[in-house]
PDB file of C-alpha atoms in Angstrom:
ATOM      1  CA  MET A   1      82.390  40.566 144.612  1.00 48.00           C
ATOM      2  CA  ILE A   2      78.698  40.183 143.817  1.00 49.00           C
ATOM      3  CA  ARG A   3      77.830  40.465 147.509  1.00 52.00           C
ATOM      4  CA  GLU A   4      79.893  43.640 147.891  1.00 55.00           C
ATOM      5  CA  ILE A   5      77.804  45.856 145.588  1.00 59.00           C
ATOM      6  CA  THR A   6      75.714  48.251 147.692  1.00 60.00           C
ATOM      7  CA  ILE A   7      74.298  50.564 144.986  1.00 62.00           C
ATOM      8  CA  GLY A   8      70.517  50.370 144.926  1.00 62.00           C
ATOM      9  CA  GLN A   9      70.226  48.885 148.404  1.00 75.00           C
ATOM     10  CA  TYR A  10      68.337  50.472 151.291  1.00 82.00           C
ATOM     11  CA  TYR A  11      69.803  50.372 154.806  1.00 86.00           C
ATOM     12  CA  PRO A  12      67.083  50.915 157.447  1.00 87.00           C
ATOM     13  CA  ALA A  13      68.118  53.119 160.359  1.00 88.00           C
ATOM     14  CA  ASP A  14      66.715  55.843 162.589  1.00 90.00           C
ATOM     15  CA  SER A  15      68.785  58.824 161.459  1.00 92.00           C
ATOM     16  CA  ILE A  16      68.228  62.421 160.435  1.00 93.00           C
ATOM     17  CA  LEU A  17      69.191  61.590 156.847  1.00 93.00           C
ATOM     18  CA  HIS A  18      66.568  58.849 156.645  1.00 92.00           C
ATOM     19  CA  LYS A  19      63.919  61.329 157.793  1.00 92.00           C
ATOM     20  CA  LEU A  20      64.838  64.041 155.280  1.00 93.00           C
ATOM     21  CA  ASP A  21      62.593  64.722 152.302  1.00 92.00           C
ATOM     22  CA  PRO A  22      63.817  62.684 149.291  1.00 91.00           C
ATOM     23  CA  ARG A  23      63.896  65.874 147.202  1.00 91.00           C
ATOM     24  CA  VAL A  24      66.479  67.323 149.596  1.00 93.00           C
ATOM     25  CA  LYS A  25      68.677  64.241 149.254  1.00 93.00           C
ATOM     26  CA  PHE A  26      68.249  64.200 145.475  1.00 90.00           C
ATOM     27  CA  ILE A  27      69.293  67.850 145.133  1.00 93.00           C
ATOM     28  CA  GLY A  28      72.047  67.356 147.700  1.00 94.00           C
ATOM     29  CA  THR A  29      73.500  64.450 145.721  1.00 93.00           C
ATOM     30  CA  ILE A  30      73.517  66.511 142.517  1.00 93.00           C
ATOM     31  CA  LEU A  31      75.216  69.464 144.248  1.00 95.00           C
ATOM     32  CA  TYR A  32      77.766  67.174 145.853  1.00 95.00           C
ATOM     33  CA  ILE A  33      78.675  65.566 142.521  1.00 93.00           C
ATOM     34  CA  ILE A  34      79.059  69.000 140.919  1.00 94.00           C
ATOM     35  CA  SER A  35      81.242  70.149 143.821  1.00 94.00           C
ATOM     36  CA  LEU A  36      83.661  67.274 143.178  1.00 92.00           C
ATOM     37  CA  PHE A  37      84.424  68.835 139.793  1.00 91.00           C
ATOM     38  CA  LEU A  38      84.810  72.302 141.322  1.00 92.00           C
ATOM     39  CA  PHE A  39      87.269  71.310 144.036  1.00 91.00           C
ATOM     40  CA  SER A  40      90.918  70.578 143.339  1.00 86.00           C
ATOM     41  CA  GLY A  41      93.972  69.780 145.413  1.00 83.00           C
ATOM     42  CA  TRP A  42      93.398  70.371 149.125  1.00 87.00           C
ATOM     43  CA  GLY A  43      89.810  71.329 148.374  1.00 89.00           C
ATOM     44  CA  TYR A  44      88.928  67.643 148.372  1.00 91.00           C
ATOM     45  CA  LEU A  45      89.457  67.694 152.138  1.00 92.00           C
ATOM     46  CA  ILE A  46      86.328  69.863 152.380  1.00 93.00           C
ATOM     47  CA  ALA A  47      84.355  67.389 150.264  1.00 94.00           C
ATOM     48  CA  ALA A  48      85.717  64.467 152.295  1.00 93.00           C
ATOM     49  CA  ALA A  49      84.816  66.173 155.593  1.00 95.00           C
ATOM     50  CA  PHE A  50      81.287  66.887 154.340  1.00 95.00           C
ATOM     51  CA  LEU A  51      80.843  63.297 153.124  1.00 94.00           C
ATOM     52  CA  THR A  52      82.182  61.892 156.410  1.00 93.00           C
ATOM     53  CA  ALA A  53      79.748  64.042 158.378  1.00 94.00           C
ATOM     54  CA  MET A  54      76.833  62.826 156.255  1.00 94.00           C
ATOM     55  CA  ILE A  55      77.862  59.177 156.696  1.00 92.00           C
ATOM     56  CA  ILE A  56      78.014  59.661 160.468  1.00 93.00           C
ATOM     57  CA  LEU A  57      74.590  61.323 160.486  1.00 93.00           C
ATOM     58  CA  SER A  58      73.126  58.519 158.341  1.00 92.00           C
ATOM     59  CA  LYS A  59      74.137  55.866 160.919  1.00 91.00           C
ATOM     60  CA  VAL A  60      75.086  53.573 158.030  1.00 89.00           C
ATOM     61  CA  PRO A  61      78.203  51.573 159.025  1.00 87.00           C
ATOM     62  CA  PHE A  62      81.241  52.908 157.198  1.00 83.00           C
ATOM     63  CA  THR A  63      82.451  49.353 156.552  1.00 82.00           C
ATOM     64  CA  PHE A  64      79.149  48.635 154.801  1.00 81.00           C
ATOM     65  CA  MET A  65      79.610  51.651 152.526  1.00 80.00           C
ATOM     66  CA  ILE A  66      83.222  51.027 151.529  1.00 79.00           C
ATOM     67  CA  ARG A  67      82.276  47.436 150.723  1.00 75.00           C
ATOM     68  CA  GLY A  68      80.680  48.756 147.518  1.00 69.00           C
ATOM     69  CA  LEU A  69      84.010  50.181 146.353  1.00 74.00           C
ATOM     70  CA  LYS A  70      85.363  46.696 145.657  1.00 72.00           C
ATOM     71  CA  ALA A  71      82.963  46.381 142.727  1.00 68.00           C
ATOM     72  CA  ILE A  72      84.506  49.422 140.962  1.00 74.00           C
ATOM     73  CA  MET A  73      88.132  48.569 141.735  1.00 77.00           C
ATOM     74  CA  ILE A  74      88.786  47.362 138.172  1.00 78.00           C
ATOM     75  CA  VAL A  75      87.332  50.559 136.678  1.00 78.00           C
ATOM     76  CA  MET A  76      89.384  52.657 139.126  1.00 82.00           C
ATOM     77  CA  ILE A  77      92.642  50.849 138.339  1.00 83.00           C
ATOM     78  CA  PHE A  78      91.965  51.075 134.584  1.00 84.00           C
ATOM     79  CA  THR A  79      91.319  54.826 134.868  1.00 83.00           C
ATOM     80  CA  MET A  80      94.461  55.394 136.937  1.00 83.00           C
ATOM     81  CA  VAL A  81      96.645  53.418 134.501  1.00 84.00           C
ATOM     82  CA  LEU A  82      95.344  55.398 131.517  1.00 84.00           C
ATOM     83  CA  ASN A  83      96.053  58.716 133.246  1.00 82.00           C
ATOM     84  CA  LEU A  84      99.474  57.555 134.410  1.00 82.00           C
ATOM     85  CA  PHE A  85     100.744  56.634 130.946  1.00 83.00           C
ATOM     86  CA  LEU A  86      98.806  59.008 128.668  1.00 81.00           C
ATOM     87  CA  THR A  87      99.136  62.343 130.480  1.00 82.00           C
ATOM     88  CA  GLN A  88     101.869  64.526 129.034  1.00 82.00           C
ATOM     89  CA  GLY A  89     104.284  66.418 131.268  1.00 79.00           C
ATOM     90  CA  THR A  90     107.522  66.046 133.241  1.00 80.00           C
ATOM     91  CA  VAL A  91     108.775  62.462 132.852  1.00 80.00           C
ATOM     92  CA  ILE A  92     109.721  60.768 136.136  1.00 83.00           C
ATOM     93  CA  TRP A  93     110.003  57.174 134.801  1.00 80.00           C
ATOM     94  CA  GLN A  94     110.335  55.727 131.313  1.00 79.00           C
ATOM     95  CA  TRP A  95     110.801  52.286 129.821  1.00 80.00           C
ATOM     96  CA  GLY A  96     110.660  52.140 126.053  1.00 77.00           C
ATOM     97  CA  ILE A  97     107.483  53.828 124.863  1.00 78.00           C
ATOM     98  CA  LEU A  98     105.956  53.662 128.337  1.00 80.00           C
ATOM     99  CA  LYS A  99     106.457  56.687 130.524  1.00 84.00           C
ATOM    100  CA  ILE A 100     104.989  58.089 133.722  1.00 85.00           C
ATOM    101  CA  THR A 101     104.826  61.830 134.221  1.00 85.00           C
ATOM    102  CA  LYS A 102     104.473  63.916 137.365  1.00 84.00           C
ATOM    103  CA  GLU A 103     101.244  65.387 136.002  1.00 86.00           C
ATOM    104  CA  GLY A 104      99.971  61.868 135.238  1.00 86.00           C
ATOM    105  CA  VAL A 105     100.480  60.767 138.835  1.00 87.00           C
ATOM    106  CA  ILE A 106      98.586  63.811 140.111  1.00 86.00           C
ATOM    107  CA  VAL A 107      95.704  63.318 137.670  1.00 86.00           C
ATOM    108  CA  ALA A 108      95.494  59.584 138.477  1.00 87.00           C
ATOM    109  CA  ILE A 109      95.278  60.273 142.227  1.00 88.00           C
ATOM    110  CA  VAL A 110      92.684  63.018 141.722  1.00 87.00           C
ATOM    111  CA  MET A 111      90.536  60.802 139.491  1.00 87.00           C
ATOM    112  CA  ALA A 112      90.673  57.934 142.001  1.00 88.00           C
ATOM    113  CA  VAL A 113      89.711  60.191 144.915  1.00 89.00           C
ATOM    114  CA  ARG A 114      86.941  61.808 142.885  1.00 89.00           C
ATOM    115  CA  LEU A 115      85.532  58.433 141.795  1.00 88.00           C
ATOM    116  CA  ILE A 116      85.575  57.051 145.345  1.00 89.00           C
ATOM    117  CA  MET A 117      83.757  60.061 146.798  1.00 91.00           C
ATOM    118  CA  LEU A 118      81.291  60.115 143.895  1.00 89.00           C
ATOM    119  CA  ILE A 119      80.314  56.463 144.450  1.00 87.00           C
ATOM    120  CA  LEU A 120      80.028  56.920 148.218  1.00 89.00           C
ATOM    121  CA  GLY A 121      77.959  60.094 147.838  1.00 89.00           C
ATOM    122  CA  ALA A 122      75.566  58.539 145.329  1.00 86.00           C
ATOM    123  CA  SER A 123      75.249  55.353 147.409  1.00 86.00           C
ATOM    124  CA  LEU A 124      74.363  57.391 150.477  1.00 89.00           C
ATOM    125  CA  MET A 125      71.169  58.606 148.797  1.00 88.00           C
ATOM    126  CA  THR A 126      69.901  55.114 147.949  1.00 85.00           C
ATOM    127  CA  LEU A 127      70.997  53.681 151.304  1.00 88.00           C
ATOM    128  CA  THR A 128      68.925  56.250 153.214  1.00 91.00           C
ATOM    129  CA  THR A 129      65.886  56.472 150.894  1.00 88.00           C
ATOM    130  CA  THR A 130      63.265  53.813 150.258  1.00 84.00           C
ATOM    131  CA  PRO A 131      62.369  53.093 146.600  1.00 78.00           C
ATOM    132  CA  ASN A 132      58.851  54.512 147.118  1.00 78.00           C
ATOM    133  CA  SER A 133      60.192  57.758 148.606  1.00 84.00           C
ATOM    134  CA  LEU A 134      62.759  58.034 145.838  1.00 81.00           C
ATOM    135  CA  THR A 135      60.039  57.653 143.198  1.00 79.00           C
ATOM    136  CA  SER A 136      57.840  60.279 144.861  1.00 82.00           C
ATOM    137  CA  GLY A 137      60.765  62.666 145.225  1.00 83.00           C
ATOM    138  CA  MET A 138      61.850  62.408 141.597  1.00 81.00           C
ATOM    139  CA  GLU A 139      58.277  62.715 140.359  1.00 80.00           C
ATOM    140  CA  THR A 140      57.664  65.863 142.412  1.00 82.00           C
ATOM    141  CA  PHE A 141      61.053  67.349 141.563  1.00 79.00           C
ATOM    142  CA  PHE A 142      60.585  66.922 137.814  1.00 80.00           C
ATOM    143  CA  GLY A 143      56.882  67.752 137.973  1.00 79.00           C
ATOM    144  CA  PRO A 144      57.201  70.989 135.914  1.00 81.00           C
ATOM    145  CA  LEU A 145      58.320  68.903 132.917  1.00 82.00           C
ATOM    146  CA  LYS A 146      54.767  67.590 132.601  1.00 80.00           C
ATOM    147  CA  ALA A 147      53.916  70.899 130.961  1.00 80.00           C
ATOM    148  CA  ILE A 148      55.915  69.841 127.888  1.00 84.00           C
ATOM    149  CA  ARG A 149      54.314  66.363 127.863  1.00 80.00           C
ATOM    150  CA  ILE A 150      57.226  64.482 129.404  1.00 82.00           C
ATOM    151  CA  PRO A 151      55.945  61.360 131.273  1.00 81.00           C
ATOM    152  CA  VAL A 152      57.590  62.248 134.572  1.00 81.00           C
ATOM    153  CA  HIS A 153      55.767  59.620 136.627  1.00 78.00           C
ATOM    154  CA  GLU A 154      56.650  56.793 134.248  1.00 80.00           C
ATOM    155  CA  ILE A 155      60.315  57.841 134.111  1.00 82.00           C
ATOM    156  CA  ALA A 156      60.528  58.071 137.906  1.00 79.00           C
ATOM    157  CA  MET A 157      58.834  54.692 138.235  1.00 79.00           C
ATOM    158  CA  MET A 158      61.273  53.066 135.792  1.00 82.00           C
ATOM    159  CA  MET A 159      64.291  54.523 137.606  1.00 78.00           C
ATOM    160  CA  SER A 160      62.946  53.341 140.955  1.00 76.00           C
ATOM    161  CA  ILE A 161      62.253  49.826 139.649  1.00 80.00           C
ATOM    162  CA  ALA A 162      65.725  49.687 138.078  1.00 78.00           C
ATOM    163  CA  LEU A 163      67.359  50.641 141.387  1.00 73.00           C
ATOM    164  CA  ARG A 164      65.196  48.140 143.245  1.00 74.00           C
ATOM    165  CA  PHE A 165      66.107  45.362 140.825  1.00 79.00           C
ATOM    166  CA  ILE A 166      69.869  45.835 141.277  1.00 75.00           C
ATOM    167  CA  PRO A 167      70.139  44.072 144.684  1.00 74.00           C
ATOM    168  CA  ILE A 168      67.545  41.478 143.609  1.00 78.00           C
ATOM    169  CA  LEU A 169      69.496  40.544 140.466  1.00 79.00           C
ATOM    170  CA  LEU A 170      72.768  40.531 142.407  1.00 76.00           C
ATOM    171  CA  GLU A 171      71.281  38.119 144.907  1.00 79.00           C
ATOM    172  CA  GLU A 172      69.971  35.976 142.050  1.00 83.00           C
ATOM    173  CA  THR A 173      73.418  36.025 140.417  1.00 81.00           C
ATOM    174  CA  ASP A 174      75.028  34.873 143.647  1.00 80.00           C
ATOM    175  CA  LYS A 175      72.563  31.970 143.927  1.00 83.00           C
ATOM    176  CA  ILE A 176      73.141  30.893 140.311  1.00 82.00           C
ATOM    177  CA  MET A 177      76.940  31.067 140.743  1.00 81.00           C
ATOM    178  CA  LYS A 178      76.745  28.836 143.821  1.00 82.00           C
ATOM    179  CA  ALA A 179      74.484  26.381 141.980  1.00 82.00           C
ATOM    180  CA  GLN A 180      76.758  26.274 138.928  1.00 79.00           C
ATOM    181  CA  THR A 181      79.854  25.920 141.121  1.00 79.00           C
ATOM    182  CA  ALA A 182      78.232  22.929 142.833  1.00 80.00           C
ATOM    183  CA  ARG A 183      77.791  21.413 139.357  1.00 76.00           C
ATOM    184  CA  GLY A 184      81.482  21.826 138.533  1.00 75.00           C
ATOM    185  CA  ALA A 185      81.587  25.291 136.931  1.00 71.00           C
ATOM    186  CA  ASN A 186      84.752  27.311 137.562  1.00 71.00           C
ATOM    187  CA  PHE A 187      84.518  31.117 137.483  1.00 67.00           C
ATOM    188  CA  GLU A 188      87.877  31.923 139.098  1.00 68.00           C
ATOM    189  CA  THR A 189      90.719  30.155 137.276  1.00 68.00           C
ATOM    190  CA  GLY A 190      91.890  30.232 133.669  1.00 65.00           C
ATOM    191  CA  GLY A 191      92.574  32.974 131.169  1.00 65.00           C
ATOM    192  CA  LEU A 192      90.283  35.738 129.987  1.00 62.00           C
ATOM    193  CA  ILE A 193      88.667  33.690 127.202  1.00 71.00           C
ATOM    194  CA  LYS A 194      88.040  30.764 129.544  1.00 71.00           C
ATOM    195  CA  LYS A 195      86.443  33.073 132.127  1.00 69.00           C
ATOM    196  CA  VAL A 196      84.193  34.606 129.459  1.00 68.00           C
ATOM    197  CA  ARG A 197      83.066  31.143 128.353  1.00 74.00           C
ATOM    198  CA  ALA A 198      82.433  30.192 131.983  1.00 71.00           C
ATOM    199  CA  MET A 199      80.006  33.127 132.268  1.00 74.00           C
ATOM    200  CA  VAL A 200      77.639  31.610 129.659  1.00 75.00           C
ATOM    201  CA  PRO A 201      75.990  29.141 132.079  1.00 76.00           C
ATOM    202  CA  LEU A 202      75.579  32.080 134.450  1.00 79.00           C
ATOM    203  CA  LEU A 203      74.156  34.682 132.074  1.00 81.00           C
ATOM    204  CA  VAL A 204      71.527  32.479 130.409  1.00 82.00           C
ATOM    205  CA  PRO A 205      69.596  31.589 133.605  1.00 84.00           C
ATOM    206  CA  LEU A 206      70.139  35.133 134.906  1.00 83.00           C
ATOM    207  CA  PHE A 207      68.465  36.665 131.827  1.00 85.00           C
ATOM    208  CA  ILE A 208      65.633  34.142 132.034  1.00 87.00           C
ATOM    209  CA  SER A 209      65.121  34.979 135.711  1.00 85.00           C
ATOM    210  CA  ALA A 210      65.214  38.725 134.987  1.00 84.00           C
ATOM    211  CA  PHE A 211      62.580  38.466 132.239  1.00 87.00           C
ATOM    212  CA  ARG A 212      60.419  36.261 134.453  1.00 88.00           C
ATOM    213  CA  ARG A 213      60.584  38.790 137.297  1.00 86.00           C
ATOM    214  CA  ALA A 214      59.790  41.651 134.915  1.00 85.00           C
ATOM    215  CA  ASN A 215      56.784  39.759 133.553  1.00 90.00           C
ATOM    216  CA  ASP A 216      55.538  38.959 137.078  1.00 89.00           C
ATOM    217  CA  LEU A 217      55.901  42.621 138.039  1.00 86.00           C
ATOM    218  CA  ALA A 218      53.977  43.750 134.935  1.00 86.00           C
ATOM    219  CA  LEU A 219      51.152  41.294 135.677  1.00 90.00           C
ATOM    220  CA  ALA A 220      51.012  42.428 139.306  1.00 88.00           C
ATOM    221  CA  MET A 221      50.801  46.093 138.270  1.00 84.00           C
ATOM    222  CA  GLU A 222      48.052  45.328 135.747  1.00 84.00           C
ATOM    223  CA  ALA A 223      46.127  43.335 138.383  1.00 88.00           C
ATOM    224  CA  ARG A 224      46.219  46.433 140.584  1.00 81.00           C
ATOM    225  CA  CYS A 225      44.841  48.549 137.716  1.00 79.00           C
ATOM    226  CA  TYR A 226      48.039  50.526 137.223  1.00 77.00           C
ATOM    227  CA  HIS A 227      47.814  52.641 134.070  1.00 73.00           C
ATOM    228  CA  GLY A 228      50.503  55.286 134.529  1.00 69.00           C
ATOM    229  CA  GLY A 229      50.575  58.536 136.438  1.00 64.00           C
ATOM    230  CA  GLU A 230      47.560  60.251 134.876  1.00 66.00           C
ATOM    231  CA  GLY A 231      45.036  61.092 137.610  1.00 65.00           C
ATOM    232  CA  ARG A 232      46.989  59.299 140.346  1.00 67.00           C
ATOM    233  CA  THR A 233      47.376  60.755 143.827  1.00 68.00           C
ATOM    234  CA  GLN A 234      49.878  59.989 146.584  1.00 69.00           C
ATOM    235  CA  MET A 235      48.901  58.290 149.822  1.00 68.00           C
ATOM    236  CA  LYS A 236      51.635  60.223 151.649  1.00 73.00           C
ATOM    237  CA  PRO A 237      52.206  63.581 149.908  1.00 77.00           C
ATOM    238  CA  LEU A 238      55.667  65.046 150.384  1.00 83.00           C
ATOM    239  CA  ARG A 239      55.830  68.103 152.644  1.00 87.00           C
ATOM    240  CA  TYR A 240      58.882  70.068 153.665  1.00 90.00           C
ATOM    241  CA  GLU A 241      59.593  70.294 157.378  1.00 92.00           C
ATOM    242  CA  ARG A 242      61.951  72.460 159.366  1.00 93.00           C
ATOM    243  CA  ARG A 243      64.795  69.963 159.163  1.00 94.00           C
ATOM    244  CA  ASP A 244      64.517  69.996 155.360  1.00 94.00           C
ATOM    245  CA  TYR A 245      64.955  73.773 155.214  1.00 95.00           C
ATOM    246  CA  ASN A 246      67.929  73.523 157.567  1.00 95.00           C
ATOM    247  CA  ALA A 247      69.416  70.872 155.283  1.00 95.00           C
ATOM    248  CA  TYR A 248      69.003  73.196 152.291  1.00 95.00           C
ATOM    249  CA  ILE A 249      70.878  75.929 154.156  1.00 96.00           C
ATOM    250  CA  ILE A 250      73.762  73.539 154.890  1.00 95.00           C
ATOM    251  CA  LEU A 251      73.835  72.409 151.257  1.00 95.00           C
ATOM    252  CA  ILE A 252      73.926  76.001 149.994  1.00 96.00           C
ATOM    253  CA  ILE A 253      76.797  76.858 152.339  1.00 96.00           C
ATOM    254  CA  TYR A 254      78.735  73.789 151.236  1.00 96.00           C
ATOM    255  CA  PHE A 255      78.135  74.405 147.534  1.00 96.00           C
ATOM    256  CA  LEU A 256      79.094  78.080 147.859  1.00 95.00           C
ATOM    257  CA  SER A 257      82.359  77.005 149.473  1.00 94.00           C
ATOM    258  CA  ALA A 258      83.041  74.840 146.402  1.00 94.00           C
ATOM    259  CA  VAL A 259      82.241  77.724 144.033  1.00 94.00           C
ATOM    260  CA  LEU A 260      84.413  80.176 146.007  1.00 94.00           C
ATOM    261  CA  TYR A 261      87.235  77.664 146.074  1.00 92.00           C
ATOM    262  CA  LYS A 262      87.016  77.330 142.297  1.00 90.00           C
ATOM    263  CA  ILE A 263      87.071  81.109 141.843  1.00 89.00           C
ATOM    264  CA  PHE A 264      89.765  82.182 144.307  1.00 87.00           C
ATOM    265  CA  VAL A 265      92.035  79.163 144.760  1.00 83.00           C
ATOM    266  CA  LYS A 266      94.335  78.356 141.876  1.00 58.00           C
TER     267      LYS A 266
END
């Protein structure tokens, strides 16, 4: 499962989405997430069609994207079970105090679909944007907050480093698991308590490795005279191009369709 997590990874490709300004993709991701809470019922077909079109344009293999869904399967199942048994409504099955309602089934399906599309939509931004571009985009987008003394550059840098460290730590976890398995550790069998105890020889070296990497990164940044965003300039300043304005138009049309659906469709 460790190898299946795709959040935070960058997939190099020559696509229109890779060439878009990171600010466009950042705003597009926010609008898409909001639209998922505006749509309902058959409206999710519009969101699914839009997401499918973006995946095709990104040239990221669909099998590579859905691989990341395996990591959230437990969360998805847990959410569906809670909605199935805790939503009040017309009872369609009951055994003792446990009961499943028609409304619970609908809510469980909607939550699962919404969670899947949310993860895929958010992953698409990181898969098509390099960490440096993502940092520059967030810093420029939140630039006006500097007027109220919010350290925008530092926040953007921390978010970028956190995203960049996700695949690195996952790779490190995979290596440690293989090493511990070769030494006789068992992470698969046994009950819950046994599995938790088996994670101890995995977590200790993982935390040590994470702190070591963080310290090496801090020393490298200090050696390069990094002292925050004050007075810093960008080697490649972000500039909107025609394709970025066209992308904004498409995003506005899509988001308006979500708003109109919320208003007129019951």
